[in-house]
Short mmCIF file of C-alpha atoms in Angstrom, two decimals:
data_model
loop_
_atom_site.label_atom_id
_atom_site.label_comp_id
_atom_site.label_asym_id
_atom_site.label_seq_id
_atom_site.Cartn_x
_atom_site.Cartn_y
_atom_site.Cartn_z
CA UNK A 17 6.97 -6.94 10.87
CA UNK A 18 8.03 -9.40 12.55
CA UNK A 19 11.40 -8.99 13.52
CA UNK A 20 10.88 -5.06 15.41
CA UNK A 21 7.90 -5.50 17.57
CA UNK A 22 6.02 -3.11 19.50
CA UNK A 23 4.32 -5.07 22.03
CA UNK A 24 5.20 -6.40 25.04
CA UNK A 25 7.50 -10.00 25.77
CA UNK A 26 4.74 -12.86 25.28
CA UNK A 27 4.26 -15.12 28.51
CA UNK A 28 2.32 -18.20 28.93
CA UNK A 29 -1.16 -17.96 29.14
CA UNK A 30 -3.80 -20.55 30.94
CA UNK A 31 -6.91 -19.91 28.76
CA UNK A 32 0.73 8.06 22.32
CA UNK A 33 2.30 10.27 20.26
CA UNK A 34 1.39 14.15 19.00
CA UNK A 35 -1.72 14.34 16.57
CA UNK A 36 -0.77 15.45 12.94
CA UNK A 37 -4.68 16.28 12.00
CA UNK A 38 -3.97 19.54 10.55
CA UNK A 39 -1.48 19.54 7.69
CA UNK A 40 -2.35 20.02 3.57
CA UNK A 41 -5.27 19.37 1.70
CA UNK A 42 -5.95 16.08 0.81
CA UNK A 43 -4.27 14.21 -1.91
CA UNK A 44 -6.94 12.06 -3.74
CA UNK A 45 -6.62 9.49 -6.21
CA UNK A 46 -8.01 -27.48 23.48
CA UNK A 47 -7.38 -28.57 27.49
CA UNK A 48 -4.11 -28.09 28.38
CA UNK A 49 -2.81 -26.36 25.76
CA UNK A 50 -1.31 -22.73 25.59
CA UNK A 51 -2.06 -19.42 23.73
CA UNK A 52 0.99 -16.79 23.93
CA UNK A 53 0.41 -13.40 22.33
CA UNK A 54 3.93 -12.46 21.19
CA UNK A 55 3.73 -10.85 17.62
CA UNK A 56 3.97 -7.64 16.45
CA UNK A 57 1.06 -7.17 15.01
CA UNK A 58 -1.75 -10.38 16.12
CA UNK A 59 -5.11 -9.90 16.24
CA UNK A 60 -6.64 -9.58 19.00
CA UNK A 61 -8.63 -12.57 20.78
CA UNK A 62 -11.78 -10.93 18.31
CA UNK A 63 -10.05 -13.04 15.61
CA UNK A 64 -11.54 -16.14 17.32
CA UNK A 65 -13.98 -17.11 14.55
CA UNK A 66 -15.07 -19.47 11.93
CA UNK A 67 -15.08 -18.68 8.34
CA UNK A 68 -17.59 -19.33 5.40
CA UNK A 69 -16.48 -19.58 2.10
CA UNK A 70 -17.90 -16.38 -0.26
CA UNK A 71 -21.65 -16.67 -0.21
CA UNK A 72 -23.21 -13.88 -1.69
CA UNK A 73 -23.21 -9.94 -0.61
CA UNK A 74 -24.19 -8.76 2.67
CA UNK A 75 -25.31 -5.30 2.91
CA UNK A 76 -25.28 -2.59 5.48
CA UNK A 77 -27.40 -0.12 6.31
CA UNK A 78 -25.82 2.98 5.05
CA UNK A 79 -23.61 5.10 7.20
CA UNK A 80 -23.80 8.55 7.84
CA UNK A 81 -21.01 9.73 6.46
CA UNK A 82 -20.07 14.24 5.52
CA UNK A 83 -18.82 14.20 1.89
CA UNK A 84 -15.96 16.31 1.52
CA UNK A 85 -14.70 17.16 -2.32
CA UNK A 86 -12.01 14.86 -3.74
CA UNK A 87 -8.67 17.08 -5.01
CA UNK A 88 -7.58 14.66 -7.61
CA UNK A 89 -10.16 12.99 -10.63
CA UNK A 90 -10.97 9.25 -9.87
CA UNK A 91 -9.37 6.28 -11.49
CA UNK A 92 -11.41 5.48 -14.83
CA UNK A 93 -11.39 1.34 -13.06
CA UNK A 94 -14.11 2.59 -10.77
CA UNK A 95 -17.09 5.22 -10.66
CA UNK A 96 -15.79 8.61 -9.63
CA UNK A 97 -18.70 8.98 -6.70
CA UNK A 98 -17.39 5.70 -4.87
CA UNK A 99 -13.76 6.56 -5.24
CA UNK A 100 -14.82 10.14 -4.19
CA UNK A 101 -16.42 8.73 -1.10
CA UNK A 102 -13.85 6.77 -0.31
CA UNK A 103 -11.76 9.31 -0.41
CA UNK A 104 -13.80 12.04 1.85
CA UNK A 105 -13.97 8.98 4.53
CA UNK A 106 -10.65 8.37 4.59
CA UNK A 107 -9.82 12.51 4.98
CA UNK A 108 -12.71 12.07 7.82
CA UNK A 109 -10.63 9.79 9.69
CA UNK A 110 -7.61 10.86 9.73
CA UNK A 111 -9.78 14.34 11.00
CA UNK A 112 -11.23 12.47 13.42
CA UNK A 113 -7.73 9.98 14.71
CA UNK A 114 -4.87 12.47 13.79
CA UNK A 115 -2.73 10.12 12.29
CA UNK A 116 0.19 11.74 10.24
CA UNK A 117 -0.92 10.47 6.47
CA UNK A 118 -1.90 7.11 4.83
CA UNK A 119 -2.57 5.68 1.43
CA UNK A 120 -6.07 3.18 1.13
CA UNK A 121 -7.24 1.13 -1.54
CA UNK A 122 -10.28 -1.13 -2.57
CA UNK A 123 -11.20 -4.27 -5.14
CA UNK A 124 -14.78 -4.77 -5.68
CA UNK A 125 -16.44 -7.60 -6.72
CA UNK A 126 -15.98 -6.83 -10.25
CA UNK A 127 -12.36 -6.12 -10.16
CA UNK A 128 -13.28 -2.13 -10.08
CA UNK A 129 -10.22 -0.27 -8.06
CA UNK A 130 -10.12 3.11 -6.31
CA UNK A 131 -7.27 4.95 -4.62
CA UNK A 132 -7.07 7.41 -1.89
CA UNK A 133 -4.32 9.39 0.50
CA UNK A 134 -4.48 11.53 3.11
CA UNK A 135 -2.28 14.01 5.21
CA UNK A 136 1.36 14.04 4.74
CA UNK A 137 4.16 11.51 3.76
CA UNK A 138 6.78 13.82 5.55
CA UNK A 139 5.27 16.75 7.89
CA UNK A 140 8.45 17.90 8.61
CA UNK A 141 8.70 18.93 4.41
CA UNK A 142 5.25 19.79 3.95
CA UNK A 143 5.39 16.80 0.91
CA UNK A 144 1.80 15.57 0.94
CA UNK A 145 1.15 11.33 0.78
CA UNK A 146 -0.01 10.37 -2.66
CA UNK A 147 -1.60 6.86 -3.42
CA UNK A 148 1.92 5.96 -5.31
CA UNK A 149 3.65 6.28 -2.42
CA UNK A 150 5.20 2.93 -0.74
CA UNK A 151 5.53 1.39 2.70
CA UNK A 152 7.37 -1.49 4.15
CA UNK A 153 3.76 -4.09 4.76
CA UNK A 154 5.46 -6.05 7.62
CA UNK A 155 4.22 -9.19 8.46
CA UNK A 156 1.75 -8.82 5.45
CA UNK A 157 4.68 -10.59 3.71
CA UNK A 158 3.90 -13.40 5.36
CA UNK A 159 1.20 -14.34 2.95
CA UNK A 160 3.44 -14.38 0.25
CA UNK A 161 5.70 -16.83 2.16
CA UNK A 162 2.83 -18.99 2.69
CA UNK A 163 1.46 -19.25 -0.67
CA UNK A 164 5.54 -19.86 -1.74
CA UNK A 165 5.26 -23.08 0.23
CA UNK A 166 2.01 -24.05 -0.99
CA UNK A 167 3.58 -23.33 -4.56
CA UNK A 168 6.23 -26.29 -3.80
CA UNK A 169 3.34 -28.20 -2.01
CA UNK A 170 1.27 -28.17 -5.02
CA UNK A 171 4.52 -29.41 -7.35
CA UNK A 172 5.41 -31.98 -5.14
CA UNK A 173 8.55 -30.37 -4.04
CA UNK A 174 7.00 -30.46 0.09
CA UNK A 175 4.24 -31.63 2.47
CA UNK A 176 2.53 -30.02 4.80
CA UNK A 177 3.36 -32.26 6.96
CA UNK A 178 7.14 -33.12 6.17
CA UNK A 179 9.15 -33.11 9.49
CA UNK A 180 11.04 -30.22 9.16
CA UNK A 181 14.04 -32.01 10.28
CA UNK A 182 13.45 -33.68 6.92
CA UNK A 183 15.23 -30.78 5.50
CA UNK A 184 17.12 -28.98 7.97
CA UNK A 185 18.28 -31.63 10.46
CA UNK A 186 21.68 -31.55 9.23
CA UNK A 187 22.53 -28.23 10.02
CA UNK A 188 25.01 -28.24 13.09
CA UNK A 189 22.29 -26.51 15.88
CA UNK A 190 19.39 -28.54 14.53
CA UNK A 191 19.49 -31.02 17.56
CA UNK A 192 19.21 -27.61 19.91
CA UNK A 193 16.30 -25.99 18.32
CA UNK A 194 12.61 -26.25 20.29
CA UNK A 195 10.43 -29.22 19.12
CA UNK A 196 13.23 -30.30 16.49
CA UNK A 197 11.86 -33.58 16.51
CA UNK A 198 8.09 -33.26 15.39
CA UNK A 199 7.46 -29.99 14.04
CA UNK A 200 6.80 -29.71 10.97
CA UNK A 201 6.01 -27.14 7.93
CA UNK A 202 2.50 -26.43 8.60
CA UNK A 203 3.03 -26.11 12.88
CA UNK A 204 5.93 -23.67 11.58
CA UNK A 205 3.45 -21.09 8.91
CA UNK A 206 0.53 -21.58 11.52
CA UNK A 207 2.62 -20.54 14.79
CA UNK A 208 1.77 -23.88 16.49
CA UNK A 209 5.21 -25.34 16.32
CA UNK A 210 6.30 -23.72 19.92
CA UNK A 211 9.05 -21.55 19.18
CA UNK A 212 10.02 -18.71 21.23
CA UNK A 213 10.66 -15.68 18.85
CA UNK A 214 13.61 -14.07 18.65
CA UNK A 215 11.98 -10.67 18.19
CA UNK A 216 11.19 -9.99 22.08
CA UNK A 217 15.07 -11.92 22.91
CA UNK A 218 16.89 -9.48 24.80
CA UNK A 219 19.96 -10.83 23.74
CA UNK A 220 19.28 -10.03 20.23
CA UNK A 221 17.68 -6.52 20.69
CA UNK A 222 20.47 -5.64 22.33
CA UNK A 223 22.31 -6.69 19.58
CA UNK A 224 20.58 -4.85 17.22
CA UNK A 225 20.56 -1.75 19.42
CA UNK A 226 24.49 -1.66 19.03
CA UNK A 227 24.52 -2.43 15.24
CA UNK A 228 22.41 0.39 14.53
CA UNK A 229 23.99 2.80 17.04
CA UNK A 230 25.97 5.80 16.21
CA UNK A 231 28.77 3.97 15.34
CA UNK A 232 27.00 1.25 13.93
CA UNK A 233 26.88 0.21 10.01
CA UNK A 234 23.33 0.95 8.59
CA UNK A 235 23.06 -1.27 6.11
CA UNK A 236 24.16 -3.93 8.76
CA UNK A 237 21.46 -7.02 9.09
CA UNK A 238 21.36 -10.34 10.56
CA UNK A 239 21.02 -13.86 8.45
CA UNK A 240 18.28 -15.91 8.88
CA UNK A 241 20.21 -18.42 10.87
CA UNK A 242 21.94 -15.99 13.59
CA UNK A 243 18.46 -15.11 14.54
CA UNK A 244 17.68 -19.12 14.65
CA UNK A 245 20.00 -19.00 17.18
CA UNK A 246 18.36 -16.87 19.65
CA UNK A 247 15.97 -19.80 20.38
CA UNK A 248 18.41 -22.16 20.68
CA UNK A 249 18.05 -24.09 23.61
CA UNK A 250 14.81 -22.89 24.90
CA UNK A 251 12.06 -24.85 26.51
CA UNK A 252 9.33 -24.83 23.94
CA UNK A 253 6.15 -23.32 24.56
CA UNK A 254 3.63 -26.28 24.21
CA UNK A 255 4.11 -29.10 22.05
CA UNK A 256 4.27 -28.45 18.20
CA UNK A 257 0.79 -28.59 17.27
CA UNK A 258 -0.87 -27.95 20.38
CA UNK A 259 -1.01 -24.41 21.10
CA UNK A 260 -0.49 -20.68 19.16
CA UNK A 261 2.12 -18.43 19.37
CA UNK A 262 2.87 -15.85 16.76
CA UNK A 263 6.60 -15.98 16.02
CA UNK A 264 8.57 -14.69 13.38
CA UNK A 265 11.24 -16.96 13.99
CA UNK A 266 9.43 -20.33 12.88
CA UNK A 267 8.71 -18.29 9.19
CA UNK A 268 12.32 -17.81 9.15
CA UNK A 269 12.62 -21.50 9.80
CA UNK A 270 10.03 -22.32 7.14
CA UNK A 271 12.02 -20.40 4.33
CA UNK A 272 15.19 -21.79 4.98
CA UNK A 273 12.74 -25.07 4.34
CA UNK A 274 11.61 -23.90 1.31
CA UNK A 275 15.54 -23.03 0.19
CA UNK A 276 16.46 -26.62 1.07
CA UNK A 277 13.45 -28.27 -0.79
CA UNK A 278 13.69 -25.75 -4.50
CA UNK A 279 17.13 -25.45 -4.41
CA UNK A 280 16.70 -21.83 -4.74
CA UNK A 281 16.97 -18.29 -3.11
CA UNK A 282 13.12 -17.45 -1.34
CA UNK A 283 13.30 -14.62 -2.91
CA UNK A 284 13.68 -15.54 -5.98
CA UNK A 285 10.96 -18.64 -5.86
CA UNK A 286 8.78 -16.42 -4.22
CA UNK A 287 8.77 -13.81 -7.38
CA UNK A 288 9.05 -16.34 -10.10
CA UNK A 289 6.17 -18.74 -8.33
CA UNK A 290 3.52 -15.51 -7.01
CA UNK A 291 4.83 -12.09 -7.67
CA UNK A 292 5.85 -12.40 -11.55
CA UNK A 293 2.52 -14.08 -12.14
CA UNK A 294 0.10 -11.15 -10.85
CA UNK A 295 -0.16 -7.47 -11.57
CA UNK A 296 2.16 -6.42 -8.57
CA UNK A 297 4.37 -3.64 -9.56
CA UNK A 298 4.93 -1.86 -6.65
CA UNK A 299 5.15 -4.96 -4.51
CA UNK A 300 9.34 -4.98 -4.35
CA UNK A 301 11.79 -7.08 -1.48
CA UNK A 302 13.28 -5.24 1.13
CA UNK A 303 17.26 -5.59 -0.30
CA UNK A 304 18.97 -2.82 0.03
CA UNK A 305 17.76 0.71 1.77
CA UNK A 306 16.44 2.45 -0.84
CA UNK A 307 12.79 2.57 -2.30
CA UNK A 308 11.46 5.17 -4.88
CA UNK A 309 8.25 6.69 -3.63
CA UNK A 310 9.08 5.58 0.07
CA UNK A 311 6.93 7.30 2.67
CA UNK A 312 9.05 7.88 5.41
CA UNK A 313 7.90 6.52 8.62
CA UNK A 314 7.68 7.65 11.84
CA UNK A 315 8.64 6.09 15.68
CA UNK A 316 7.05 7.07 18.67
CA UNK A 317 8.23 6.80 22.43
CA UNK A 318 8.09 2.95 22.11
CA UNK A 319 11.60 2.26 20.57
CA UNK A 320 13.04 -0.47 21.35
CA UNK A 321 16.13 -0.35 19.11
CA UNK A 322 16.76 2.97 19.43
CA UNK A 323 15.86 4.35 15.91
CA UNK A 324 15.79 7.81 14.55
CA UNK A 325 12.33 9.11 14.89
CA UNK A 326 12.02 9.34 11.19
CA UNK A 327 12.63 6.18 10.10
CA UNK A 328 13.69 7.40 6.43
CA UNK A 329 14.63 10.37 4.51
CA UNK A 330 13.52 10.64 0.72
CA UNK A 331 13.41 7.32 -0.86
CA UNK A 332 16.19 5.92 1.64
CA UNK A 333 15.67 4.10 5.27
CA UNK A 334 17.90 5.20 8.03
CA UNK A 335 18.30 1.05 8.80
CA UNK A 336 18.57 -1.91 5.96
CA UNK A 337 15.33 -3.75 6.48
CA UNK A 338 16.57 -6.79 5.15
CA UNK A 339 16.75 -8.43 8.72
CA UNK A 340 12.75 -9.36 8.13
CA UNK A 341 12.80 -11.59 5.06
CA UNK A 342 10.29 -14.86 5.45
CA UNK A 343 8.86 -13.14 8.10
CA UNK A 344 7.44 -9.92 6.08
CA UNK A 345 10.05 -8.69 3.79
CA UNK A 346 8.45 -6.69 1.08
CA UNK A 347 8.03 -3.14 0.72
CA UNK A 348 4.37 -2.33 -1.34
CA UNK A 349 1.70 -0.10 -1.30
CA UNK A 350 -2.04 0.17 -1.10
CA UNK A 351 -3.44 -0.35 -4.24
CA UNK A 352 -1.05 -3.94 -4.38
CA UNK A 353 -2.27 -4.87 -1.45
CA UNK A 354 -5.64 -4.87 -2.13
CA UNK A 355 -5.29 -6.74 -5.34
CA UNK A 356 -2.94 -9.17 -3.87
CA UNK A 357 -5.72 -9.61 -1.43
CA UNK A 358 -8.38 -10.26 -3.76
CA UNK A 359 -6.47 -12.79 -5.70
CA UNK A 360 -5.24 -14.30 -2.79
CA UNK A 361 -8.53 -15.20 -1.23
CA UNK A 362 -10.36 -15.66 -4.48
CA UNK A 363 -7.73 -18.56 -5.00
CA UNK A 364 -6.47 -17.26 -8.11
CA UNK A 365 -2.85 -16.82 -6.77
CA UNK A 366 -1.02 -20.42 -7.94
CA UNK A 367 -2.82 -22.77 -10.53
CA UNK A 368 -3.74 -25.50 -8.41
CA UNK A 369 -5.98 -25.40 -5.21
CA UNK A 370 -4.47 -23.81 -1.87
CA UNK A 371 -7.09 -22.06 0.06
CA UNK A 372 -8.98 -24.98 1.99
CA UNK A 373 -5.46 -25.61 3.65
CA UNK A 374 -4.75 -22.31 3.53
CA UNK A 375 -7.41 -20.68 5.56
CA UNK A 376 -8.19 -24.06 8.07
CA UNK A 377 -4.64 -25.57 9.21
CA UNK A 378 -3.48 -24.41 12.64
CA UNK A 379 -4.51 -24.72 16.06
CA UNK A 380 -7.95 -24.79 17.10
CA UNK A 381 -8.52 -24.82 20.98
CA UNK A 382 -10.82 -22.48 22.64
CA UNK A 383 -7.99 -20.86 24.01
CA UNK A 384 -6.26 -20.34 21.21
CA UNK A 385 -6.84 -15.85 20.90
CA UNK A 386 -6.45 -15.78 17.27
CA UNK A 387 -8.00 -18.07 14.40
CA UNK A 388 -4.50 -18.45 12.16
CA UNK A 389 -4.27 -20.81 9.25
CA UNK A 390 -0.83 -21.35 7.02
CA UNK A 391 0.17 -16.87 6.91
CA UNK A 392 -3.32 -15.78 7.02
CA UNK A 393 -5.44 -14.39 10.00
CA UNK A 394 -9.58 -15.34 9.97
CA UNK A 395 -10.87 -12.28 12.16
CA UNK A 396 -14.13 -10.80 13.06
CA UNK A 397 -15.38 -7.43 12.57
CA UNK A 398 -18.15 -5.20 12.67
CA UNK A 399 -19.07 -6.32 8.71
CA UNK A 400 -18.89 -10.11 9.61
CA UNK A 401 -15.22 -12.08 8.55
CA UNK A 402 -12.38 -11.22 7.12
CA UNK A 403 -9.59 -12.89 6.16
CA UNK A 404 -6.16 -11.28 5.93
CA UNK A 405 -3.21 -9.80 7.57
CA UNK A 406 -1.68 -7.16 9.34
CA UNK A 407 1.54 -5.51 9.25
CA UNK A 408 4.20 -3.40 11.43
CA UNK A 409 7.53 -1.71 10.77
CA UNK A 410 9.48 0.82 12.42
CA UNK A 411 7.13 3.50 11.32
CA UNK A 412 4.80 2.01 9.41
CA UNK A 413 1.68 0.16 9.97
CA UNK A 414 -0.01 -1.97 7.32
CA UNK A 415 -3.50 -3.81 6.90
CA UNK A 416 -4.68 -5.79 4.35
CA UNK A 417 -8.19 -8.06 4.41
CA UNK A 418 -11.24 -9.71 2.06
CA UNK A 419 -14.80 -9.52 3.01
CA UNK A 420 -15.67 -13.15 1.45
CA UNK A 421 -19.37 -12.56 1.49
CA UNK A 422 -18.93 -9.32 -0.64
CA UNK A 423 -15.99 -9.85 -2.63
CA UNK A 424 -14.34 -6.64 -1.13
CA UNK A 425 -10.80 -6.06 -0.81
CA UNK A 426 -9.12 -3.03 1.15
CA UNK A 427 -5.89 -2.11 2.34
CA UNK A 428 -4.46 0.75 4.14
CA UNK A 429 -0.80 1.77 5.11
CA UNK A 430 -0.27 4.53 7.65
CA UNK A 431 3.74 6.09 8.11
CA UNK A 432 3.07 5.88 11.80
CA UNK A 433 3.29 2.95 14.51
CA UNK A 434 2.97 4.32 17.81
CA UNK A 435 -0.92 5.08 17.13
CA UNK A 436 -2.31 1.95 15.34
CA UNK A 437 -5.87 2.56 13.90
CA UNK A 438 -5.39 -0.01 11.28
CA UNK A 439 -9.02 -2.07 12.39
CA UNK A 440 -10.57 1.21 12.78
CA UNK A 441 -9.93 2.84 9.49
CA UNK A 442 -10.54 -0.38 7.65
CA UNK A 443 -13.66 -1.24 8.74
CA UNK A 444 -15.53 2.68 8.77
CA UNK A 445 -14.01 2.21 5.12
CA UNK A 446 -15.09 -1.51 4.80
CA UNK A 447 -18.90 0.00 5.42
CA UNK A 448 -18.60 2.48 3.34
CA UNK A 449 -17.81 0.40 -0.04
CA UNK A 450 -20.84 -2.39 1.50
CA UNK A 451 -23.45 0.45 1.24
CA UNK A 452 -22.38 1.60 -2.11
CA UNK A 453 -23.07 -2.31 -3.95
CA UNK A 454 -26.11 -2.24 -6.02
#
């Protein structure tokens, strides 16, 4: 997410709960500028790097990995022993980290897909996770608002660089919002425009706290402008362009950009411009509270609004999640992940070019603790870069990343968020698919 964070406030800078490991078998299938961690799911200052546009496969020595048998017959998209692999390694991990359950998915470079899910979707019913199964991806639905805007960039609809007062400086608190007067769209889907975020605001969690309490309305949510107007009046963090600071609020800003400039609902630009045109089906917006297939998720000790530990029951959340929008907003699952993140970064998500602005806008100083372009991380790992995102929810957790040198894509969703293993799992998984191309 976004909008239900489980870190800490962010400040200025100068430069866990019970193990589920045991459980069913195994369901297959620059100077002076300022870097403030404040999101719910950054990368860490690893993410630092530059990025090299697909090049060829890299290969890995292969790992040493104990094959366990596979429950449930491979896909007929991929060969049976790599899906069966991926499987075991998945079953390995979740052995080896005790997280409660988690779906995973993979794109070679041929297209080939494979599937996998381990432990359970709800412990407390026995009901084992299967790859169907769905989880809110969090701030991963930030990359669909980003390639939204680029959508109306490429028609001529907005700039990059439009002054965002351009389209929203008639609304009444305009004059009162941070940097008002030289942001502008691409500071806002980078996180170098130098808003606070509303998501570590007191104010507002306190507010959320009490519409979700006992006596509270569950299907209650805010509007993208009342949670403008938690960083109303703030001092701005560094000038718009000349630091980094994950905030959900400025992608909030940036869609009610994108309403002003189409004319229409984000939502619905956002499905008739990306969604509608790819092989998505899973891949649905977070209206209403109910989900078929939902995993429910589960909270830990760090609560900060107060949630019921199990975040849903069946196919229903216990809270409407349709506070997040621009900011996330979409519930999905593995397998759509991973495709949306091979088409994505393969530049075959709008008709026109996007990914040169896409993956080098945003701020660049050393101190900077994440390399961010326009809704898309460019991280380091143990395999070389990725590109991607991450994603958290109350109770979920949600990656999503391309290898560009290989042409892999894999995704993983865990109905946890106290314990995040998200880098872990995908990269032990990452290496395994890297040994297995020819």
């Amino acid at each position: 997410m976004s909008s239900w964070p489980p870190a800490a406030k962010p400040t200025r800078s100068s430069s866990s709960s019970s193990r589920h490991a045991s459980g069913p078998p195994t369901v297959g299938t620059s100077t002076g500028a300022h870097w403030v961690r404040g999101s719910s799911d950054p990368l860490p200052p690893e993410a630092a790097v530059g990025l090299r546009r697909p090049s060829g496969r890299l290969l890995f020595p292969a790992a040493a990995l104990l094959i366990f048998a596979c429950a449930t017959p491979p896909s007929p998209d991929v060969t049976s022993e790599t899906e069966q692999l991926f499987q075991a390694r998945l079953d390995e991990l979740r052995a080896e980290l005790g997280f409660i359950g988690a779906t995973a998915a993979f794109v070679l470079p041929d297209g080939s897909e494979g599937v996998a899910a381990t432990g359970y979707a709800d412990p407390e019913s026995d009901l084992p996770m299967r790859p169907e199964n769905r989880m809110p991806a969090g701030s991963i639905g930030k990359t669909i608002a980003a390639t939204t805007a680029l959508s109306m960039v490429n028609e001529g609809l907005l700039g990059l660089d439009d002054l965002a007062s351009r389209w929203l400086g008639d609304e009444p608190w305009w004059t009162r919002l941070p940097n008002h007067e030289t942001m502008t769209l691409r500071h806002l889907l980078s996180h170098s425009s130098g808003l606070t975020d509303h998501v570590y605001d007191e104010a507002w969690r306190a507010e959320a706290r009490s519409r979700r309490g006992p006596a509270g309305d569950p299907d209650a949510w805010f509007e993208p402008r009342d949670l403008v107007h938690y960083v109303l009046d703030k001092e701005p963090l560094f000038p718009a362009g000349e630091g980094y600071a994950y905030t959900d609020t400025g992608f909030l800003v940036a869609g009610l950009i994108m309403e002003a400039a189409s004319g229409g609902a984000y939502y619905d630009e956002a499905r008739r411009r990306v969604l509608d045109r790819h092989d998505l089906p899973r891949t649905v917006e977070q209206i209403g509270r109910t989900f078929p297939d939902l995993a429910p998720g589960h909270v830990g000790e760090d609560n900060p609004f107060s949630l019921p530990a199990k975040t849903a029951e069946g196919d229903e959340m216990a809270f409407s999640p349709q506070t997040e929008w621009t900011g996330g907003g979409y519930v999905s699952n593995s397998r759509d992940l991973a495709r949306w993140a091979k088409i994505l970064y393969e530049e075959r998500a709008l008709d026109g070019p996007y990914l040169e602005e896409m993956l080098n806008s945003g701020y660049r100083g050393e101190d900077a603790g994440a390399t961010y372009g326009l809704g898309v991380y460019r991280a380091d790992s143990p395999h070389g870069e990725l590109i991607g995102h991450g994603g958290w929810f109350p109770g979920w957790r949600s990656t999503m990343y391309y290898h560009p040198e290989s042409g892999i894509a894999v995704a993983v969703q865990f109905n946890q968020n106290e314990l995040d293993f998200r880098n872990e799992v995908r990269d032990a998984l990452l290496a395994l698919l890297l040994e297995r191309l020819p």
